[in-house]
Coordinates of C-alpha atoms and ligand atoms in Angstrom, one line a residue:
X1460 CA 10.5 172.3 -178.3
X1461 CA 7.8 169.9 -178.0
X1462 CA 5.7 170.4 -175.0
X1463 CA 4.4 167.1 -173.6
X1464 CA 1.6 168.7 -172.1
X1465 CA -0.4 169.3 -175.6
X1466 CA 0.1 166.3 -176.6
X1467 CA -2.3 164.6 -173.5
X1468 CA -5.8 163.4 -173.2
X1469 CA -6.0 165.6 -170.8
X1470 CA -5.6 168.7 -172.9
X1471 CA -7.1 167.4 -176.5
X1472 CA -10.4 167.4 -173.7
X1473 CA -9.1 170.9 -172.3
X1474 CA -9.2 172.2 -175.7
X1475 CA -12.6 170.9 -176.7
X1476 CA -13.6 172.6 -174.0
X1477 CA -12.3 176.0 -174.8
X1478 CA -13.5 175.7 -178.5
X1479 CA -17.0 175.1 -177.1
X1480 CA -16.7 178.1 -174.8
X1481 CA -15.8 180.7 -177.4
X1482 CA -18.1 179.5 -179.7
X1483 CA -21.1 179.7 -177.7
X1484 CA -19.5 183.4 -176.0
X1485 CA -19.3 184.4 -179.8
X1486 CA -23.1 183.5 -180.2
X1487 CA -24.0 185.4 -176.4
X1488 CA -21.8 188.1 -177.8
X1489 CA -24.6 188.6 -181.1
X1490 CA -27.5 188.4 -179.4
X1491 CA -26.4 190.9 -176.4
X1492 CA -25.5 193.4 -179.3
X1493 CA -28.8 192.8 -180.9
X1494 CA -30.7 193.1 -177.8
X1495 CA -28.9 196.1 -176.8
X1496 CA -29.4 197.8 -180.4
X1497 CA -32.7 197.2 -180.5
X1498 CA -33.4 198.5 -177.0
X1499 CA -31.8 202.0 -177.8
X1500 CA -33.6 202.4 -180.5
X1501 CA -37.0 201.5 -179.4
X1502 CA -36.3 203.8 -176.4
X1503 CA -35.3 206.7 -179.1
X1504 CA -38.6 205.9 -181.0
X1505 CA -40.9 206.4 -177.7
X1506 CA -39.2 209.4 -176.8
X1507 CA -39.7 210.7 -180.6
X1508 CA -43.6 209.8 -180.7
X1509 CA -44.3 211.1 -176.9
X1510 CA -42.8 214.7 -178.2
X1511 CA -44.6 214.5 -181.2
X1512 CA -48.3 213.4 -179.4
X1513 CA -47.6 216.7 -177.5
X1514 CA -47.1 219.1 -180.7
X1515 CA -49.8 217.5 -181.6
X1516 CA -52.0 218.4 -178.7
X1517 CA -50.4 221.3 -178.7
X1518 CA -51.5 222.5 -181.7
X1519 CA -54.9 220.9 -181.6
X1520 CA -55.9 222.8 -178.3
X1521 CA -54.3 226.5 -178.6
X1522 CA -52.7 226.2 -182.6
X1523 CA -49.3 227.1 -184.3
X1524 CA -47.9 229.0 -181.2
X1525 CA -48.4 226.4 -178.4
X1526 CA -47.3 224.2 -180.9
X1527 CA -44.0 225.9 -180.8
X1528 CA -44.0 226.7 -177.5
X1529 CA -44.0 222.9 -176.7
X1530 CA -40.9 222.1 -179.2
X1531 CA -38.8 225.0 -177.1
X1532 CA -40.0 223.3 -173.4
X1533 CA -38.6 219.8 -174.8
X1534 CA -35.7 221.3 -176.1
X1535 CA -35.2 223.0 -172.9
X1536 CA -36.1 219.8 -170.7
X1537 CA -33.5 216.8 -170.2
X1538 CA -34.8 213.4 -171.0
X1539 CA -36.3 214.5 -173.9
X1540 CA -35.7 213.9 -178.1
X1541 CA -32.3 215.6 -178.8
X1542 CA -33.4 217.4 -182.1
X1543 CA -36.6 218.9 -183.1
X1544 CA -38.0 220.6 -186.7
X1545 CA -41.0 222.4 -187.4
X1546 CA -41.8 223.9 -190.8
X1547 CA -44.2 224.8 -193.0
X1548 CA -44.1 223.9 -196.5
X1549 CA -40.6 222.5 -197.6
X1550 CA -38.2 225.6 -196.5
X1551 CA -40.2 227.8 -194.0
X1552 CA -38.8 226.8 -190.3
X1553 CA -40.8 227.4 -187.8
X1554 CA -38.8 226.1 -184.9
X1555 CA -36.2 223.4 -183.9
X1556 CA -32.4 223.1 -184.2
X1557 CA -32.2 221.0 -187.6
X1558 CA -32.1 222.5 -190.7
X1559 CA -35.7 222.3 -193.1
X1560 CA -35.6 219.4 -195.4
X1561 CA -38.4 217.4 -197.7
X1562 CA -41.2 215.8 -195.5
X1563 CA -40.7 212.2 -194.7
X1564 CA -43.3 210.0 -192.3
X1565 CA -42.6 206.9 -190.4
X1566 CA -39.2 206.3 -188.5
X1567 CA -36.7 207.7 -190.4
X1568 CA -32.4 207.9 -189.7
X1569 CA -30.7 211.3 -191.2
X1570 CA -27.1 212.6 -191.1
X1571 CA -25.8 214.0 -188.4
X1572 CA -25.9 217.8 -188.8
X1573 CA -22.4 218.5 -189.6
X1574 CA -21.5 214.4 -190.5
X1575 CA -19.9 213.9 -187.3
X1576 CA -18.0 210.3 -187.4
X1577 CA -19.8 208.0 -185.6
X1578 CA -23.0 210.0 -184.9
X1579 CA -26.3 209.7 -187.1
X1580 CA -30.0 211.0 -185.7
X1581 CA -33.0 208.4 -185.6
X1582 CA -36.3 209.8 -185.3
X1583 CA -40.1 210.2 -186.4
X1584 CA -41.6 212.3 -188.8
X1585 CA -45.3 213.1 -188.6
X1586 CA -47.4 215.7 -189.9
X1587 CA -49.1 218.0 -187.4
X1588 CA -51.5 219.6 -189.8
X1589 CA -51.8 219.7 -194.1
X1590 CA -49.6 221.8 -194.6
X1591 CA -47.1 221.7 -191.2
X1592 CA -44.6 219.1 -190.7
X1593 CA -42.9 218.1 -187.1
X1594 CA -39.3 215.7 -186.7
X1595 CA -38.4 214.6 -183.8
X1596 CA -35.3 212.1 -183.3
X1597 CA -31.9 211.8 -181.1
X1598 CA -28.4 210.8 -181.7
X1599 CA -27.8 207.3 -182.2
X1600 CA -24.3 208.0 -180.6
X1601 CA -25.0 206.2 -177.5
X1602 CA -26.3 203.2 -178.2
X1603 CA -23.1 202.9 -181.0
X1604 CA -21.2 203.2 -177.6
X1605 CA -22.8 201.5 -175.7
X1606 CA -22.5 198.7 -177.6
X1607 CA -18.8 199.7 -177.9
X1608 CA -18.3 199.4 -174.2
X1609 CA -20.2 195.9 -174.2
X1610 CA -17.8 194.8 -177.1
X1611 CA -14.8 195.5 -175.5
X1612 CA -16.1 194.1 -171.7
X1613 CA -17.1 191.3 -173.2
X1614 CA -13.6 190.7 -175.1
X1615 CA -11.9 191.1 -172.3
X1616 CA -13.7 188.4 -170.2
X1617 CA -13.5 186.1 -173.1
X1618 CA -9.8 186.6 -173.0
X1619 CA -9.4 186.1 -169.2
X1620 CA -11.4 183.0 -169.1
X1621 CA -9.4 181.7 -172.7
X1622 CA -6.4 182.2 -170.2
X1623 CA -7.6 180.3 -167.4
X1624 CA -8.8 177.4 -169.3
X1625 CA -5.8 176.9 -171.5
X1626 CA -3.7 177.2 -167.9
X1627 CA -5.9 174.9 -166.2
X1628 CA -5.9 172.3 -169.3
X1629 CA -2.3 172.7 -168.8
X1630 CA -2.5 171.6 -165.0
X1631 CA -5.0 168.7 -166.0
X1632 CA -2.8 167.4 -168.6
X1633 CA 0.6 167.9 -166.1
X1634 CA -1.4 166.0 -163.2
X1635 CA -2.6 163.5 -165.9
X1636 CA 0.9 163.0 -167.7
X1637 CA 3.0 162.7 -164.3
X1638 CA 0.2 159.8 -163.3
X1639 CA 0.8 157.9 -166.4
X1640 CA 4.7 158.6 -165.9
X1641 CA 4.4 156.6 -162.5
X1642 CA 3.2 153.7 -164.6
X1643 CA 5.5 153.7 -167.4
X1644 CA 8.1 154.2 -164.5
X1645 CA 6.6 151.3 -163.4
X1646 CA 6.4 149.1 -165.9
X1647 CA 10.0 150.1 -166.9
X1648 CA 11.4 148.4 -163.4
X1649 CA 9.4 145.4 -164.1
X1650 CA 10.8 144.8 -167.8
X1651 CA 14.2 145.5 -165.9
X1652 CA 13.5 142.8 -162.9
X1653 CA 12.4 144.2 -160.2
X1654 CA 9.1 142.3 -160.0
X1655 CA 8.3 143.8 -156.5
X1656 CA 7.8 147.7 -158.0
X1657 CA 4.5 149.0 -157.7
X1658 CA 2.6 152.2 -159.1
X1659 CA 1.7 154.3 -156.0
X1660 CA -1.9 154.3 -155.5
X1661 CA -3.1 158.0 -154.6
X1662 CA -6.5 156.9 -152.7
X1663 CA -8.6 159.4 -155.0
X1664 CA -10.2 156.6 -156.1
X1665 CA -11.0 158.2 -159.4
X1666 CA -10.4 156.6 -162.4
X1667 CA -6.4 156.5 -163.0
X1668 CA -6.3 155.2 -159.1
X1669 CA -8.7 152.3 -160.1
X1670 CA -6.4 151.1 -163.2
X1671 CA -3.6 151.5 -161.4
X1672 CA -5.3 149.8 -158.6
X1673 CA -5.8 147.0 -161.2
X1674 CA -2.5 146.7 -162.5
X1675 CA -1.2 146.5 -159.1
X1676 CA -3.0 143.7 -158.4
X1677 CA -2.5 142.2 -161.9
X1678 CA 1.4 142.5 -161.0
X1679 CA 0.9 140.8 -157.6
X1680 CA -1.0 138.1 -159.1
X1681 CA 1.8 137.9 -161.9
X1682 CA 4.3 137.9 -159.4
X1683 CA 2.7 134.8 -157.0
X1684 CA 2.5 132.9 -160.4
X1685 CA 6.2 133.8 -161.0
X1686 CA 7.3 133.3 -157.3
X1687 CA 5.1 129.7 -157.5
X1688 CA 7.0 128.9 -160.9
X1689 CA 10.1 129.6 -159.6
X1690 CA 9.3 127.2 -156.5
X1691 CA 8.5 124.3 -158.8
X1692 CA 11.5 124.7 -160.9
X1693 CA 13.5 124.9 -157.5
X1694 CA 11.6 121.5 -156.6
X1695 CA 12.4 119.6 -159.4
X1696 CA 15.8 120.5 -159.6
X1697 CA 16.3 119.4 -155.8
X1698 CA 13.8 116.9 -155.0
X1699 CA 14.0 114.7 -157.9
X1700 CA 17.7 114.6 -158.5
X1701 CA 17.4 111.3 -155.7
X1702 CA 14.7 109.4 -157.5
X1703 CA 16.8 110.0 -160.8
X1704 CA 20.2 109.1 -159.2
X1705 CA 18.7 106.2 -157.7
X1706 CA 17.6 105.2 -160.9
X1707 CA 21.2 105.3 -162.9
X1708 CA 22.7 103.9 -159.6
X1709 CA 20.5 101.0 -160.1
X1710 CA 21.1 100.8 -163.9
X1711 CA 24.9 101.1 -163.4
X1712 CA 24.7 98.6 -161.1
X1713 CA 22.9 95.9 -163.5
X1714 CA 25.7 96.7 -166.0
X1715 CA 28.2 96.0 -163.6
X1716 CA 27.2 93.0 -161.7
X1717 CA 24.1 91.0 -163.7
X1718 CA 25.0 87.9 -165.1
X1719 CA 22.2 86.4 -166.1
X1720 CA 19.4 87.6 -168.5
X1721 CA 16.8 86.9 -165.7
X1722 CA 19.5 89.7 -163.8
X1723 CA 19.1 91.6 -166.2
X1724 CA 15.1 91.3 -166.5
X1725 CA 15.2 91.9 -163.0
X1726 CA 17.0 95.2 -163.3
X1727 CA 15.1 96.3 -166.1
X1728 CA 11.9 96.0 -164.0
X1729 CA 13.2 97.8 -161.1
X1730 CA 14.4 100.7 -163.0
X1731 CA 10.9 101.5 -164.7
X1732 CA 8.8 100.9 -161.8
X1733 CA 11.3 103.9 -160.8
X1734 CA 10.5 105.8 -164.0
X1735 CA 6.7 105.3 -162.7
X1736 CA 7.5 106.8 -159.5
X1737 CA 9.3 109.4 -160.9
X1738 CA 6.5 110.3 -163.8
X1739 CA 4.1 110.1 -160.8
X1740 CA 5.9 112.6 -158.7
X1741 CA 6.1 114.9 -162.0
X1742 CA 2.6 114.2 -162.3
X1743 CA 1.8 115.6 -159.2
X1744 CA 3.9 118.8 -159.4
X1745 CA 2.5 120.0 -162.3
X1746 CA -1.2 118.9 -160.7
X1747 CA -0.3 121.5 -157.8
X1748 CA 1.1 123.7 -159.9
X1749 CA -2.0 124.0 -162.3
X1750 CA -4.2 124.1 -159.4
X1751 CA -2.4 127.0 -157.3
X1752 CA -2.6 128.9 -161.0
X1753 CA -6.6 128.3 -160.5
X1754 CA -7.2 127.0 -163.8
X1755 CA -9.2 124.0 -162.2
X1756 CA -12.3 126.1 -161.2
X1757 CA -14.3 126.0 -164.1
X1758 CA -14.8 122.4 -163.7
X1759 CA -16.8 123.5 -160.4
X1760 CA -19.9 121.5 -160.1
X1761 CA -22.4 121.0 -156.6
X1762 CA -22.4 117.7 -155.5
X1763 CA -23.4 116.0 -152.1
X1764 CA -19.9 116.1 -149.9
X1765 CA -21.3 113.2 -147.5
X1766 CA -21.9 110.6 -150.2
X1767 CA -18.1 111.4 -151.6
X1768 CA -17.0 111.0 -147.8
X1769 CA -19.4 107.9 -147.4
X1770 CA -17.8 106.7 -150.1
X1771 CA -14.1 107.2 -149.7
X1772 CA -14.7 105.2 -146.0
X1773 CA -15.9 101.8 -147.8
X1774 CA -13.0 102.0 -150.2
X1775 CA -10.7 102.9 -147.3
X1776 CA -11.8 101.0 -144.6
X1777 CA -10.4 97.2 -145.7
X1778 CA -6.9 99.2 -146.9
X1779 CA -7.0 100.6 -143.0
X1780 CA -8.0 97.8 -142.0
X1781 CA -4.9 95.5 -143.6
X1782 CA -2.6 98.2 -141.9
X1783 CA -4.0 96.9 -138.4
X1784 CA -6.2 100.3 -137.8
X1785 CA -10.0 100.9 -138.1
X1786 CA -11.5 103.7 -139.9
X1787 CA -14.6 104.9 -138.3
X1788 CA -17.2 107.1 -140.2
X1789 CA -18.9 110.0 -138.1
X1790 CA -20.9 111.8 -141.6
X1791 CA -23.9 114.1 -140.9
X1792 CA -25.1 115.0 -144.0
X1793 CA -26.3 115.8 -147.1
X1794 CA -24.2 118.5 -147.4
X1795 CA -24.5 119.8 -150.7
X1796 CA -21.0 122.0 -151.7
X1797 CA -19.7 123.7 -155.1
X1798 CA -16.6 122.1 -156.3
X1799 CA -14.4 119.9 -158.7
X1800 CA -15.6 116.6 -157.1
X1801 CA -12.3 114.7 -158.6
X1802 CA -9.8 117.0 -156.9
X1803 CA -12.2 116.6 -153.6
X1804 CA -11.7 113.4 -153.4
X1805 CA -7.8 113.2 -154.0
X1806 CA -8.0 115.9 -151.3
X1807 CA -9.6 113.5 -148.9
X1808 CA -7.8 110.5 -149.6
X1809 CA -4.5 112.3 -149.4
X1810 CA -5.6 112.7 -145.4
X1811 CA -7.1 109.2 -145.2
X1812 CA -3.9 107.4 -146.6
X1813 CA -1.8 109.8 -144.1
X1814 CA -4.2 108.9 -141.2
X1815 CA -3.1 105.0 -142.2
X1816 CA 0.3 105.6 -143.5
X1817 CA 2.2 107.6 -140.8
X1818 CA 1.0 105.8 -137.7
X1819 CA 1.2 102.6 -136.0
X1820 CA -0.9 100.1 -135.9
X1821 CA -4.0 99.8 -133.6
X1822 CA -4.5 103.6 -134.7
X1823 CA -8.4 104.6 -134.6
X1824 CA -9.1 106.7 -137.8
X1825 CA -11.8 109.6 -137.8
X1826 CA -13.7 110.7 -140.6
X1827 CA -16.4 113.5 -139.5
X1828 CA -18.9 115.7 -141.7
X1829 CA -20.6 118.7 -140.1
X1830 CA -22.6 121.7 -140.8
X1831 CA -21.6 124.9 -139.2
X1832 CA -23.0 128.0 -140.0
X1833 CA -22.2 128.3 -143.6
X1834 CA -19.0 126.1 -143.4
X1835 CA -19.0 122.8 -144.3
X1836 CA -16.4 121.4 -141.5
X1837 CA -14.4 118.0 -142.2
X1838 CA -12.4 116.5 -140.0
X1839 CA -9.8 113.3 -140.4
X1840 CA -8.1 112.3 -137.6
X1841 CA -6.2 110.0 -135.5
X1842 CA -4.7 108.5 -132.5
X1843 CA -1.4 108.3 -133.5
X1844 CA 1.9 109.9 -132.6
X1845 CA 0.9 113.5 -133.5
X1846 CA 3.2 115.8 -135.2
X1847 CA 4.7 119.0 -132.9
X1848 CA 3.1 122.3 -133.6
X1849 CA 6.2 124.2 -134.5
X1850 CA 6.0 121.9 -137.7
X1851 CA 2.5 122.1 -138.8
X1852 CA 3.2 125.0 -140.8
X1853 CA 6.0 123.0 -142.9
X1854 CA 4.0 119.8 -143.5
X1855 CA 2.4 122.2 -145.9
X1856 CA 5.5 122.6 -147.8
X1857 CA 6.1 120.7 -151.2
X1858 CA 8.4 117.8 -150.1
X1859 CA 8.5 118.1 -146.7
X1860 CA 8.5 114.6 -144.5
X1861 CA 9.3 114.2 -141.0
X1862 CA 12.1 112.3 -140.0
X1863 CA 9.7 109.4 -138.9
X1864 CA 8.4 109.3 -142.5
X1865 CA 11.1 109.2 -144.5
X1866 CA 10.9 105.4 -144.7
X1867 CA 7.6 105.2 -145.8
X1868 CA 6.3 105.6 -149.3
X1869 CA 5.9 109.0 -150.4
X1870 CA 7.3 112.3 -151.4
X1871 CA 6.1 114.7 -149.2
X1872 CA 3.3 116.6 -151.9
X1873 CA 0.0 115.1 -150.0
X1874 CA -0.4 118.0 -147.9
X1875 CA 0.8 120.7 -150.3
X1876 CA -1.7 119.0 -152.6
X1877 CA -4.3 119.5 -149.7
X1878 CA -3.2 123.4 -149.4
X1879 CA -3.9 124.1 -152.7
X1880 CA -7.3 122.0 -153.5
X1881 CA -8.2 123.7 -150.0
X1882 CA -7.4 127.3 -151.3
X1883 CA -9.0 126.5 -155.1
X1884 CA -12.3 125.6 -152.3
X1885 CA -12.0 129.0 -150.4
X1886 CA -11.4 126.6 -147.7
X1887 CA -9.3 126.9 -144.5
X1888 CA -7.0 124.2 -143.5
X1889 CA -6.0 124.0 -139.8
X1890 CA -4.0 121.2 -137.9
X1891 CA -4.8 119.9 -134.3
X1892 CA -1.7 118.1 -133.0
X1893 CA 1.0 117.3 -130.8
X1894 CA 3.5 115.3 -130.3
X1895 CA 2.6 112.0 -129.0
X1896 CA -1.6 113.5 -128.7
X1897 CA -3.2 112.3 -132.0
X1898 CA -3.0 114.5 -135.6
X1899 CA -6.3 115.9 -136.5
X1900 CA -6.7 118.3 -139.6
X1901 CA -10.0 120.3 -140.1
X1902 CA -11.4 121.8 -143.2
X1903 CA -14.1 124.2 -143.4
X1904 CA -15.4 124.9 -146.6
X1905 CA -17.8 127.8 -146.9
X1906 CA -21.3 126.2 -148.6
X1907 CA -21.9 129.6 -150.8
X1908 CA -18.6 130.3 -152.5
X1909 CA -17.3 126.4 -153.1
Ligands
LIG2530 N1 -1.7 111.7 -139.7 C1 -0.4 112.0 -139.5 N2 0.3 111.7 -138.4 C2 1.6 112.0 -138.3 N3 2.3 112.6 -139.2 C3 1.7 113.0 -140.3 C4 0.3 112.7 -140.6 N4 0.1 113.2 -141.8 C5 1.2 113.7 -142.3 N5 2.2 113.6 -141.4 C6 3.6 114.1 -141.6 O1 3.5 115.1 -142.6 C7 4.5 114.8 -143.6 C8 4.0 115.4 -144.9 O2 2.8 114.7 -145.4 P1 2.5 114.6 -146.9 O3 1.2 113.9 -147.0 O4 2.6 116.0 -147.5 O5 3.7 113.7 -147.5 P2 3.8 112.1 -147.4 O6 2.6 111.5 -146.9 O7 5.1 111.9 -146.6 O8 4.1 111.8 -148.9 P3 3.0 111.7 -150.1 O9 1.7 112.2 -149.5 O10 3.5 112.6 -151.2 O11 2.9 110.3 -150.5 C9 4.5 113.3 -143.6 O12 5.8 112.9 -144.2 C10 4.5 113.0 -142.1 O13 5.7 113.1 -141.6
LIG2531 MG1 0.7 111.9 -147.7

């Protein structure tokens, strides 16, 4: 069986780990034994050289027989060399429990009397006069178990901890694998449309909870775009099924009743000035439609808002005032702002033509520029016959006209044209109105972000 669990990121870095960890317990490993080693036999050394400074003085101060006397005290006494030899010549022993053997000076290693397994003697020779030679030297035994013992500790712990990580590379790669199931999950329900699944965010904040963060918001994003798509196709299929029935009404129409090629002419006329209406309302479905996606914000430029208003009030006022009404200026500025000057001004003379459009005449139409704080706050409104607040929130909506309207030009996208230009801005769009009390809509668009 193939166990998922080895096969993860999570483990792969488990198992770097490990390999890192046994490598550099081998090395400890060495240079303990080596420490150790050396230790045990330095100790052995000293204890060697002490018992033979002692013949020595021994032998200096009272001769042969205090000499002797000293090797049968240190044999006696714990903490001393383990094995002593005195002789004379090469085969005259004088005292000590190893057999007589050829002279040798320096630190020397011999057989274990006997050739115990395992056990070997380390010493010193020296010579305590011409003629009279002195060993003294102890099993090496104890450090070869000592080091033993340390060996076998040491394997153990290796072993434990080789257990642990392996187990807790396992419980990384588990935690890791069931995280990235949630998203495959995920991203399964999507392909299979449901387009509101999400992957569950844990709050850790580490770094699987930040992608998964992202995606999520990636998905919502996706999903708006979808949702906003789906709108427009809705629109189109709807709202401009009149225009087009009108159209072939019209043409059938000609057919049937035109006599006269100056009829005909006349038909021909009407139905593309209808084509032009209907292009135009395409037009500006896809315009809102390209601007809710936010594609429009790298054309972001600053720019002073007053002189656009200033400007959009002389090449307004004479259309308000041939509609009977009078347009009436009320601009504080320079205010300079961040934004895509030509959607701006469509923006603002989507209100303006509303302002003159959907009221009667004799209407007085405001056009105000302000500073506050770090908003700059426009404001068009009017006298007119106010729309009831229940409603604002649906003026907003593509294609949306008040009964009142219906008779006047338009197709009902000014305002949802407004919404989005407003929300490209990071601007907030709010309606003052009521029914028969004047319509007054206020923008405030911040001065750092737009
Ligand atoms: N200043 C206003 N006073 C009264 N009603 C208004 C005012 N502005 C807008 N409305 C109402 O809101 C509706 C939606 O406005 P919107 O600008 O979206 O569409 P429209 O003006 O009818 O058509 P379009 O702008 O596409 O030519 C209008 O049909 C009208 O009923
Ligand atoms: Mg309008």
């Amino acid at each position: 069986m193939r166990i998922r669990a080895f096969h993860t990121e999570g483990f792969r870095i488990a198992a770097i780990f490990v390999a890192i960890f046994a490598l550099s317990a081998a090395v400890f490993t060495i240079i303990t034994l080596v420490i150790v080693n050396q230790e045990f036999q330095d100790q052995i050394v000293q204890f060697a050289n002490a018992d033979i400074a002692s013949v020595k003085d021994g032998y200096r101060t009272e001769g042969e027989g205090e000499a002797r006397e000293v090797i049968r005290q240190r044999m006696a006494a714990p903490g001393a060399s383990d094995f002593f030899l005195l002789e004379r010549g090469t085969n005259t022993k004088l005292e000590g429990n190893l057999a007589v053997m050829a002279p040798r000076t320096g630190i020397l290693t011999l057989p274990y009397p006997g050739n115990a397994a395992g056990h070997a003697i380390l010493g010193v020779g020296s010579f305590v006069a011409p003629d009279l030679y002195v060993f003294s030297g102890s099993d090496l035994y104890h450090a070869r178990l000592a080091r033993r013992r340390i060996l076998r500790t040491l394997a153990w712990v290796f072993a434990g901890a080789l257990i642990l990580a392996v187990l807790g590379g396992m419980a990384v790669s588990r935690g890791f694998l069931r995280r990235t199931d949630d998203i495959v999950r995920t991203c399964r329900a999507i392909m299979a449309g449901n387009l509101a699944s999400r992957i569950p965010v844990r709050g850790t904040q580490d770094e699987l909870d930040r992608l998964c963060e992202t995606i999520n918001a990636m998905l919502d994003r996706i999903a708006a775009l979808m949702e906003n798509l789906g709108q427009i196709t809705n629109d189109i299929a709807h709202d401009l099924r009149t225009p087009v029935t009108h159209l072939r009404h019209r043409l059938e129409r000609a057919r049937s009743q035109a006599a006269t090629v100056q009829d005909y002419d006349q038909a021909l006329e009407a139905a593309i000035a209808a084509s032009d209406d209907i292009l135009a309302l395409f037009g500006a479905l896809l315009r809102i439609a390209q601007i809710e996606g936010g594609a429009r914000r790298a054309a972001f430029a600053p720019f002073d808002l007053a002189l656009l208003l200033a400007q959009l009030c002389e090449v307004f006022g004479p259309v308000a005032e041939d509609a009977g009404h009078r347009l009436n200026p009320a601009i504080r500025g320079p205010v300079s702002i961040l934004g895509d000057r030509e959607l701006l001004t469509q923006m603002f003379s989507n209100l303006i033509e509303n302002a003159i459009i959907h009221t009667p005449a004799g209407t007085q139409v405001l056009v105000g520029l302000d500073r506050e704080g770090d908003d700059a706050v426009v404001t068009v409104s009017d006298d007119g016959p106010g729309v009831p607040p229940e409603e604002h929130q649906k003026l907003f909506q593509r294609f949306y006209r008040r009964e009142a309207s219906r008779t006047r030009p338009g197709y009902g996208l000014g305002l949802a044209l407004v919404s989005a230009i407003a929300e490209l801005h990071g601007a907030r769009v709010k309606i003052h109105s009521r029914a028969a009390a004047g319509f007054s809509i206020v923008l405030r668009i911040p001065l750092s972000q737009s």
